[in-house]
Short mmCIF file of C-alpha atoms and ligand atoms in Angstrom, two decimals:
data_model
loop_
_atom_site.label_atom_id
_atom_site.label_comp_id
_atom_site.label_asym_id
_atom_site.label_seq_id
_atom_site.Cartn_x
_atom_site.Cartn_y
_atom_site.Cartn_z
CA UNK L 29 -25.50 18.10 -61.85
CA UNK L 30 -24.71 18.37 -58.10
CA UNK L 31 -27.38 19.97 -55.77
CA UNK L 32 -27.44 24.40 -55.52
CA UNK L 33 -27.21 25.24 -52.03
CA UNK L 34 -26.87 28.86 -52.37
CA UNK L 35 -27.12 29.26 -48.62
CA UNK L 36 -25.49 27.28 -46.23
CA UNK L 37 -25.65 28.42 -42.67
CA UNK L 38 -22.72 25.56 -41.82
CA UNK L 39 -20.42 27.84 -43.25
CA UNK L 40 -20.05 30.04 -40.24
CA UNK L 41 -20.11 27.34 -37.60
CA UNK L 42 -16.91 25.13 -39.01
CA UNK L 43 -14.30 26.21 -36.86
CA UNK L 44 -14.40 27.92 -33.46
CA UNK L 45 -12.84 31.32 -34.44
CA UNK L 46 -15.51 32.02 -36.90
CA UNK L 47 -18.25 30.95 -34.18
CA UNK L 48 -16.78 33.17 -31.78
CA UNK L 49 -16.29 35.95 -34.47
CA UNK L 50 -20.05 35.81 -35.27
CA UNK L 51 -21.71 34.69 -31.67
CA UNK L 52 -24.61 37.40 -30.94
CA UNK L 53 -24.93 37.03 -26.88
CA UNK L 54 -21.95 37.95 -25.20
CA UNK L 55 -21.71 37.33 -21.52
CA UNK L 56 -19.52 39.90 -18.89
CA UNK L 57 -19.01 38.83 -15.53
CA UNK L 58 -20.28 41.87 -14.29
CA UNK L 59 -23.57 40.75 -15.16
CA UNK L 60 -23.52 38.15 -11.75
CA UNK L 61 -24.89 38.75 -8.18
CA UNK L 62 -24.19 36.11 -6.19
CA UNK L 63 -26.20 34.79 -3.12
CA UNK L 64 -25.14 34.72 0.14
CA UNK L 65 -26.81 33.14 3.32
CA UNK L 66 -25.66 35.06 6.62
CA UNK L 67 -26.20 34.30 10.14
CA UNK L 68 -25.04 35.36 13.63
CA UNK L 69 -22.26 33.80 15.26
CA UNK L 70 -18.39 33.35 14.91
CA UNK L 71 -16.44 31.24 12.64
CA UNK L 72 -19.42 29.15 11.15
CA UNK L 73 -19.11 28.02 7.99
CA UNK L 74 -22.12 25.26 7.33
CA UNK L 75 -23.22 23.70 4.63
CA UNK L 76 -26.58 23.75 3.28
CA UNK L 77 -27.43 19.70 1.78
CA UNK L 78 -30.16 20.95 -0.37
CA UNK L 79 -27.89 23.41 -2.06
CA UNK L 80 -24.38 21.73 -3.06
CA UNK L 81 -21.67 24.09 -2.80
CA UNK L 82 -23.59 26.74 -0.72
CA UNK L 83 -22.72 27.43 2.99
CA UNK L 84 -24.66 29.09 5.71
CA UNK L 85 -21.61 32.03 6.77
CA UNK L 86 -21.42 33.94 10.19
CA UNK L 87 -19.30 37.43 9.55
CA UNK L 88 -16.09 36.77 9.59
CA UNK L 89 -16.22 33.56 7.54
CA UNK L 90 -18.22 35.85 5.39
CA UNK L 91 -15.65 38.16 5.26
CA UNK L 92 -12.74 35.49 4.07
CA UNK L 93 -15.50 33.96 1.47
CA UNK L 94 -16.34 37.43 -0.16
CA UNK L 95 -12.80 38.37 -0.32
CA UNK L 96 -12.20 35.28 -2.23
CA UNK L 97 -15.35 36.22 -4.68
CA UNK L 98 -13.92 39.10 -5.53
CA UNK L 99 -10.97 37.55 -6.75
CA UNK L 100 -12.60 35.99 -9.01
CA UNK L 101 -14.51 38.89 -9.91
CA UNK L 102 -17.42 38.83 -8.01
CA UNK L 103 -18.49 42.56 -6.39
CA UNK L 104 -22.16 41.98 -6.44
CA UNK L 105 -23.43 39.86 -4.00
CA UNK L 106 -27.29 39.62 -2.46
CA UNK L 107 -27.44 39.06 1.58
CA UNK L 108 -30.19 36.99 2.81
CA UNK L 109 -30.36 36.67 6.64
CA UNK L 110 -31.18 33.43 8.37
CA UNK L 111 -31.50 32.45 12.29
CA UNK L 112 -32.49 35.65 13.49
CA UNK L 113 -35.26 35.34 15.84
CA UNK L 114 -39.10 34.43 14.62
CA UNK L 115 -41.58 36.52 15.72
CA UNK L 116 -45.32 36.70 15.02
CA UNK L 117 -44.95 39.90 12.86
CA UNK L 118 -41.34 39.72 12.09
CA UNK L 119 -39.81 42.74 14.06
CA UNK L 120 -36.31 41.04 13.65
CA UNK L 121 -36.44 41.76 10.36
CA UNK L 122 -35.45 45.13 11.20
CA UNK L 123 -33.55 44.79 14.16
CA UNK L 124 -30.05 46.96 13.68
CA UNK L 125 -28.01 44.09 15.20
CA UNK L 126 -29.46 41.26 13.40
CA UNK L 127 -27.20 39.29 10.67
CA UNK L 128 -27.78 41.06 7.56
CA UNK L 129 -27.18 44.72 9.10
CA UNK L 130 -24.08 43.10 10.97
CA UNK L 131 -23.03 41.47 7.72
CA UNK L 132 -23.24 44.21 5.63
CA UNK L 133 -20.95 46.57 8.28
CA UNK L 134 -18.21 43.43 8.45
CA UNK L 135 -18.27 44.12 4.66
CA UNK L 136 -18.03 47.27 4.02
CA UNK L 137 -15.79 48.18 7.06
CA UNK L 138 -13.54 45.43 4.38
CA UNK L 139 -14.27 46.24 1.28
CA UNK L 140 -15.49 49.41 1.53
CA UNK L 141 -16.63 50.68 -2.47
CA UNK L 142 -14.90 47.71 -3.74
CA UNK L 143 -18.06 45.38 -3.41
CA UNK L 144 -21.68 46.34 -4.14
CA UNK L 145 -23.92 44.69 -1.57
CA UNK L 146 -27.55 44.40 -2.64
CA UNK L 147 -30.00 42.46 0.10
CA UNK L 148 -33.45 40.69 0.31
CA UNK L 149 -36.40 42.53 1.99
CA UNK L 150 -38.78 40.22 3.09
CA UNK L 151 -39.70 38.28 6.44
CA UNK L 152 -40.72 34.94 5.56
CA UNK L 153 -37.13 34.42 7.83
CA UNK L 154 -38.02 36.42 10.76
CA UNK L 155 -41.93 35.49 11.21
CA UNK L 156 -43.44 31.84 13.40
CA UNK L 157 -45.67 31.31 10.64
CA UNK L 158 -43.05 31.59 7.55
CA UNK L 159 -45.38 33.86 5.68
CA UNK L 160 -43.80 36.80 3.79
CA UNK L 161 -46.10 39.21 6.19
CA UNK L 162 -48.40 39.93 8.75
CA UNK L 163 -50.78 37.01 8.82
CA UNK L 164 -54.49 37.04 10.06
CA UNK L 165 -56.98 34.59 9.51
CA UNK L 166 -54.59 32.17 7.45
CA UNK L 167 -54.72 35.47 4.76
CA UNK L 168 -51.33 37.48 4.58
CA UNK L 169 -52.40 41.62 4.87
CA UNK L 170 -50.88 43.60 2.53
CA UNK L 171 -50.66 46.89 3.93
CA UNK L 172 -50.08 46.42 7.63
CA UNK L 173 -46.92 44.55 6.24
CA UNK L 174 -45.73 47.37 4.07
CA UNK L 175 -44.42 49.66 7.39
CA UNK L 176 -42.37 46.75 8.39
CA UNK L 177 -40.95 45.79 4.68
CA UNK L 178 -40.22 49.81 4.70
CA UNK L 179 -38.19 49.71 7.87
CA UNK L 180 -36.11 46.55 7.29
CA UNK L 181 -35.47 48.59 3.49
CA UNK L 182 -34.11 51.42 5.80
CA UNK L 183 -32.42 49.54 8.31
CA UNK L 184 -30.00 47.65 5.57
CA UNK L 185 -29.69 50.92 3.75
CA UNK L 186 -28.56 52.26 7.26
CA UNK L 187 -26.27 49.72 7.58
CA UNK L 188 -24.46 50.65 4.19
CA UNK L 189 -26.28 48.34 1.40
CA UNK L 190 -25.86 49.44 -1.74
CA UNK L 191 -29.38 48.52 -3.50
CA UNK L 192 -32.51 46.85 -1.58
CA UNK L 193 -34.58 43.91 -3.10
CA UNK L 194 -37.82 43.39 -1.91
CA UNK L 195 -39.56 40.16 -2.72
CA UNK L 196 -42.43 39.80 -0.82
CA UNK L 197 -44.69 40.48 -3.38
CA UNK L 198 -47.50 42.99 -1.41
CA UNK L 199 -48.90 45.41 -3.83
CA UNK L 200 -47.45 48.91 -3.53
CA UNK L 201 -44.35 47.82 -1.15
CA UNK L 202 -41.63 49.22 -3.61
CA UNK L 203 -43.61 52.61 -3.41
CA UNK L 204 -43.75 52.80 0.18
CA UNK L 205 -39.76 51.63 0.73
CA UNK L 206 -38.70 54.21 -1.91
CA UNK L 207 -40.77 56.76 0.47
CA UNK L 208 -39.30 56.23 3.43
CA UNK L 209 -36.06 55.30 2.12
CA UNK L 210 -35.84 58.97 0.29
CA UNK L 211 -37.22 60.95 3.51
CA UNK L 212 -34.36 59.14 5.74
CA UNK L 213 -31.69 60.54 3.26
CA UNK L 214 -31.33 57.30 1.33
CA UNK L 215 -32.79 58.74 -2.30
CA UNK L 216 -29.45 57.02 -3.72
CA UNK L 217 -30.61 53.50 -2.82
CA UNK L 218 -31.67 51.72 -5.64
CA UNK L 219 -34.47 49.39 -5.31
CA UNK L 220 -33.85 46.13 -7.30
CA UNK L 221 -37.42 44.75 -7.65
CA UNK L 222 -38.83 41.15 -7.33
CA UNK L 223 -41.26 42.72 -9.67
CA UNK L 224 -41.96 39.34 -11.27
CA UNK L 225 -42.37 36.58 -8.85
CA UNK L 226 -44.18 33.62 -9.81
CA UNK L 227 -45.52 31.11 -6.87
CA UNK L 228 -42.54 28.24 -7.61
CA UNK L 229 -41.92 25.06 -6.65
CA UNK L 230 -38.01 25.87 -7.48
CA UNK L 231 -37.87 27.97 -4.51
CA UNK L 232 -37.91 24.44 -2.50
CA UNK L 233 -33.84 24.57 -1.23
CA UNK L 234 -33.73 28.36 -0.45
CA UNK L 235 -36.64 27.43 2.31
CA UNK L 236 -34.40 24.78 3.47
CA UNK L 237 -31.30 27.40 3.76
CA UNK L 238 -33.32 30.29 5.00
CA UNK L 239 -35.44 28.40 7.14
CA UNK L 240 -38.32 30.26 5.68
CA UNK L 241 -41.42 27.52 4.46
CA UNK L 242 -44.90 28.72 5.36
CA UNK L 243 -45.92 26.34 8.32
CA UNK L 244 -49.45 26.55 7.09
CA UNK L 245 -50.36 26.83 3.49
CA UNK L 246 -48.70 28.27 0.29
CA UNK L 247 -47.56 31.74 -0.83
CA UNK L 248 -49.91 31.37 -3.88
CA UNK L 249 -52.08 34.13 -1.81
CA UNK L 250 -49.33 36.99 -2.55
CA UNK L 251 -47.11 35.36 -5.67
CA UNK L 252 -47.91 34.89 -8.72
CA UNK L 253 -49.51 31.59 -10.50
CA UNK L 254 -48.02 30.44 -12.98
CA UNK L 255 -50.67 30.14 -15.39
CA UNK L 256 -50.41 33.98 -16.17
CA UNK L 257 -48.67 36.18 -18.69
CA UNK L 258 -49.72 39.39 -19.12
CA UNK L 259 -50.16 40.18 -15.38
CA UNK L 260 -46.51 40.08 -15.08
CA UNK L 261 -46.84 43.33 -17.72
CA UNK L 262 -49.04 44.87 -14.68
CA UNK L 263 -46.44 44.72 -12.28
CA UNK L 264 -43.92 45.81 -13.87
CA UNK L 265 -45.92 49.05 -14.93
CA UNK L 266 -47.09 49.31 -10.88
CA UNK L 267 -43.02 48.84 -9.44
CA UNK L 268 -42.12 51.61 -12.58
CA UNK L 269 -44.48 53.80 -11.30
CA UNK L 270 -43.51 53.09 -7.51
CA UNK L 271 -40.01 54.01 -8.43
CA UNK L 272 -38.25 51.08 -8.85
CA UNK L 273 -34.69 51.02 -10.79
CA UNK L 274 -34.15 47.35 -11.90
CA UNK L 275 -37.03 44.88 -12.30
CA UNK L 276 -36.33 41.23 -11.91
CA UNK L 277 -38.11 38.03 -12.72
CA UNK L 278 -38.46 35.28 -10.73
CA UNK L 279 -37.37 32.24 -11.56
CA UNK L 280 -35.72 31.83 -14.88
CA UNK L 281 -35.09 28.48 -16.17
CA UNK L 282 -38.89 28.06 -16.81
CA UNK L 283 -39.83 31.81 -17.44
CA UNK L 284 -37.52 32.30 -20.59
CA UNK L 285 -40.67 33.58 -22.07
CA UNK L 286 -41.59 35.82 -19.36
CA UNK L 287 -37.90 37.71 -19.54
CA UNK L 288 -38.13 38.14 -22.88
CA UNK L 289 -41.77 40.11 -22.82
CA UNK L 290 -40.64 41.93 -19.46
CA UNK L 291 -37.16 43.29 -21.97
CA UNK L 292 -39.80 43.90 -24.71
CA UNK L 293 -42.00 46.27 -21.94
CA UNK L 294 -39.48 48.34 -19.91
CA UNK L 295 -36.57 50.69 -21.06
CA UNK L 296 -35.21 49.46 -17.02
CA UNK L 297 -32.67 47.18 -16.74
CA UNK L 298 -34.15 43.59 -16.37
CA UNK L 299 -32.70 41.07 -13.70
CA UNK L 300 -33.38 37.31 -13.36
CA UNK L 301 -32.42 34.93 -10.46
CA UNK L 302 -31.93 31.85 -11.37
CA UNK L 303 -33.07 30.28 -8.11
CA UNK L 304 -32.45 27.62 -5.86
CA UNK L 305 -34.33 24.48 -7.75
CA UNK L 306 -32.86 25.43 -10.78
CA UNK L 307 -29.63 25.23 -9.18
CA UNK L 308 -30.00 22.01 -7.09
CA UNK L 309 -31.33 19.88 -10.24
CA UNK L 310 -28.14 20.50 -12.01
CA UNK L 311 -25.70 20.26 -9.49
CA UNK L 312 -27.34 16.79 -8.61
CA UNK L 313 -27.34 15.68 -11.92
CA UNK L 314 -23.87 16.49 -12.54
CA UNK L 315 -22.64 15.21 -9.59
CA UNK L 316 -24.47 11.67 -11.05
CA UNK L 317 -22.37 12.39 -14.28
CA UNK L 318 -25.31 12.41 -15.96
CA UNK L 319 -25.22 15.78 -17.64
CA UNK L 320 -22.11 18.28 -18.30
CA UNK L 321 -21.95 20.93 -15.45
CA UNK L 322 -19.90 23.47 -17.51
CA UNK L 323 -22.04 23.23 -20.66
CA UNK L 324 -25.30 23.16 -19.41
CA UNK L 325 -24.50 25.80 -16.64
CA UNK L 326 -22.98 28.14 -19.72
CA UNK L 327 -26.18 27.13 -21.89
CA UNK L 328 -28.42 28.10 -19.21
CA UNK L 329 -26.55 31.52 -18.82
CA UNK L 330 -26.40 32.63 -22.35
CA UNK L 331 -30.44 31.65 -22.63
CA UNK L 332 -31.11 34.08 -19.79
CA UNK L 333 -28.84 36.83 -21.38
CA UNK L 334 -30.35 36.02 -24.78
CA UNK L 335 -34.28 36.27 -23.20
CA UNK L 336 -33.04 40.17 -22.16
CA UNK L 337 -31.96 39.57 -18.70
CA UNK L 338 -28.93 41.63 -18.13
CA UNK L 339 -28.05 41.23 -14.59
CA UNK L 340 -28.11 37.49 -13.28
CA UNK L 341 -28.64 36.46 -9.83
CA UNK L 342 -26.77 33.07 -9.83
CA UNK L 343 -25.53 30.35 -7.27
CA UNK L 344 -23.70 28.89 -10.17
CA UNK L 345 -21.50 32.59 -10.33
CA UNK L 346 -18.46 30.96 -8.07
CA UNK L 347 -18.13 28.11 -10.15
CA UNK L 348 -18.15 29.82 -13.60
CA UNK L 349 -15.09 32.60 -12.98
CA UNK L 350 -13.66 29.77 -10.63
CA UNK L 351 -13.01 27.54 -13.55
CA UNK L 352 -13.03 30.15 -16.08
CA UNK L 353 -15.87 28.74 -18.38
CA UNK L 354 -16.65 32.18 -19.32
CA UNK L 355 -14.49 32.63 -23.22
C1 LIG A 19 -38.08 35.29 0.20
C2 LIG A 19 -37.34 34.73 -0.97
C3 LIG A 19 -37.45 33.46 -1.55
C4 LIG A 19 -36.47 33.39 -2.53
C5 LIG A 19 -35.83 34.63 -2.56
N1 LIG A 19 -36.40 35.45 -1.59
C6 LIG A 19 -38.30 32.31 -1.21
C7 LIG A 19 -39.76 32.36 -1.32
O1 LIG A 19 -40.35 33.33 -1.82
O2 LIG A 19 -40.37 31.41 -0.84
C8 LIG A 19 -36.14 32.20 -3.38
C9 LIG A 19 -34.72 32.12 -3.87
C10 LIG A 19 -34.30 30.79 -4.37
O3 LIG A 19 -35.09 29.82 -4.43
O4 LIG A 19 -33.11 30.67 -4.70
N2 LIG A 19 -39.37 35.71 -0.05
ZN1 LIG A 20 -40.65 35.98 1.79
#
């Protein structure tokens, strides 16, 4: 008489025990790495408008913010370096004062073991032109940039960073900072790869916070276009090769598809940075009350986790362990 339903998948979702008992993805806070934007200076504390929540810090602000982070249990954090003085081929990127190096010795002289700093490798912050490398002709050169990526690599390891993250995108840059990195008695620096960068339009706030748009043109020259797949497979086989230790794609939100075939590829552990667009659109939106900030921020988190990322690089990391949305 009545209908035969021999399966019925509703059965495990009626109450919330048995959805947590069976729930596949299971997300750690020790998967975060939270951004931070440093600059010179004393007590400055700014905030950046394109990026709700997110603050431009000069040391020792930096120092009362982090300690904060880690109560919550942030100890990874990612140092980009803004202000520092533009030059046609970036030399500040390197210099041993500038704010990242000075950053990272405020922090660890603090912290000490207790936080793992990993930083960005790249000049589009330190060069006139905003390119990510020496620029000629309107064309960014790859390999007269690689010396300079290779010394700002050193110069943060010098300063006590834990991991470096290049994200320039030259060809054969991770090879030539593991190099010089091992000969200057760094060979326990990992290199956390922006093996998978795509040419984004979700990058748009970070340029506003690190000051670093191209004045001229696009980075479509060096990053990768969107319309490609299995080139992303290349990379990752070139920045294996190279000697690279954790290979992260770039951004997430719209490259779900792109995690997921870089997990199915490498036997490395697979980041993701869910970048500044990404970010921005939702915090905008839910401060409109037009979408829930907890559920989509969660939603977005277990879809990167569930694509095969297992570190995340996150903006949202603060507000997550802040209000304890993870179960
Ligand atoms: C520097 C760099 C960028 C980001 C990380 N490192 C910007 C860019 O390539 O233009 C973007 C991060 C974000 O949008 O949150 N090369
Ligand atoms: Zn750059």
């Amino acid at each position: 008489m009545g209908i035969i339903i021999n399966n019925r998948p509703r059965r495990l979702r009626k109450s919330a025990i048995i959805r947590d008992a069976v729930a596949e993805i299971r997300l750690s806070k020790n998967q975060f790495i939270y951004p931070y934007f440093v600059t010179k200076g004393k007590n400055i504390k700014h905030p950046i408008a394109a990026m709700p929540g997110i603050h431009h810090f000069s040391p020792d602000e930096l120092v009362k913010d982090v300690e904060n982070a880690l109560q919550l249990g942030i100890n990874k954090v990612l140092l980009f370096g803004v202000g520092d003085a533009k030059h046609k081929d970036g030399h500040s990127a390197h210099d041993h004062i500038g704010s990242v190096p000075t950053a990272i010795r405020r922090l660890k002289a603090e912290f000490g073991q207790d936080i793992h700093i990993s930083t960005d490798v790249c000049v589009c912050a330190y060069t006139t032109h905003g390119h990510c490398g020496i620029l000629a002709n309107e064309h960014v050169l790859n390999d007269p940039t690689l010396d300079i990526l290779a010394r700002m690599a050193l110069t943060h390891a010098e300063a006590g960073a834990d991991m470096v993250a290049p994200s320039d995108m030259m060809d054969g840059r991770v090879g030539v900072i593991r190099q010089l990195l091992d000969k200057e008695g760094f060979s326990q620096v990992p290199i956390m790869s922006y093996s998978v960068k795509y040419a984004s339009h979700y990058y748009g706030p970070f340029r506003e916070a690190a000051d670093s748009s191209p004045q001229k043109g696009d980075r479509r020259g060096y990053q990768m276009d969107f319309r490609s797949t299995r080139e992303s497979l290349r990379e990752i086989a070139l920045d294996e090769a190279e000697g690279a230790d954790i290979l992260m794609v770039k951004p997430a939100l719209a490259y779900l598809d792109i995690i997921h075939q870089v997990r199915q590829q490498t036997d490395l552990p697979v980041a993701c940075y869910n970048v500044s667009g990404e970010y921005s659109m939702l915090k905008y939106a839910a401060s409109q009350g037009l979408v829930n900030e907890r559920g989509m921020v969660m939603e977005n988190m277990y879809a990167f986790t569930r694509a095969g990322a297992n570190l995340i690089i996150t903006y949202h990391a603060k507000d997550i362990l802040a209000n304890k949305w993870l179960p």
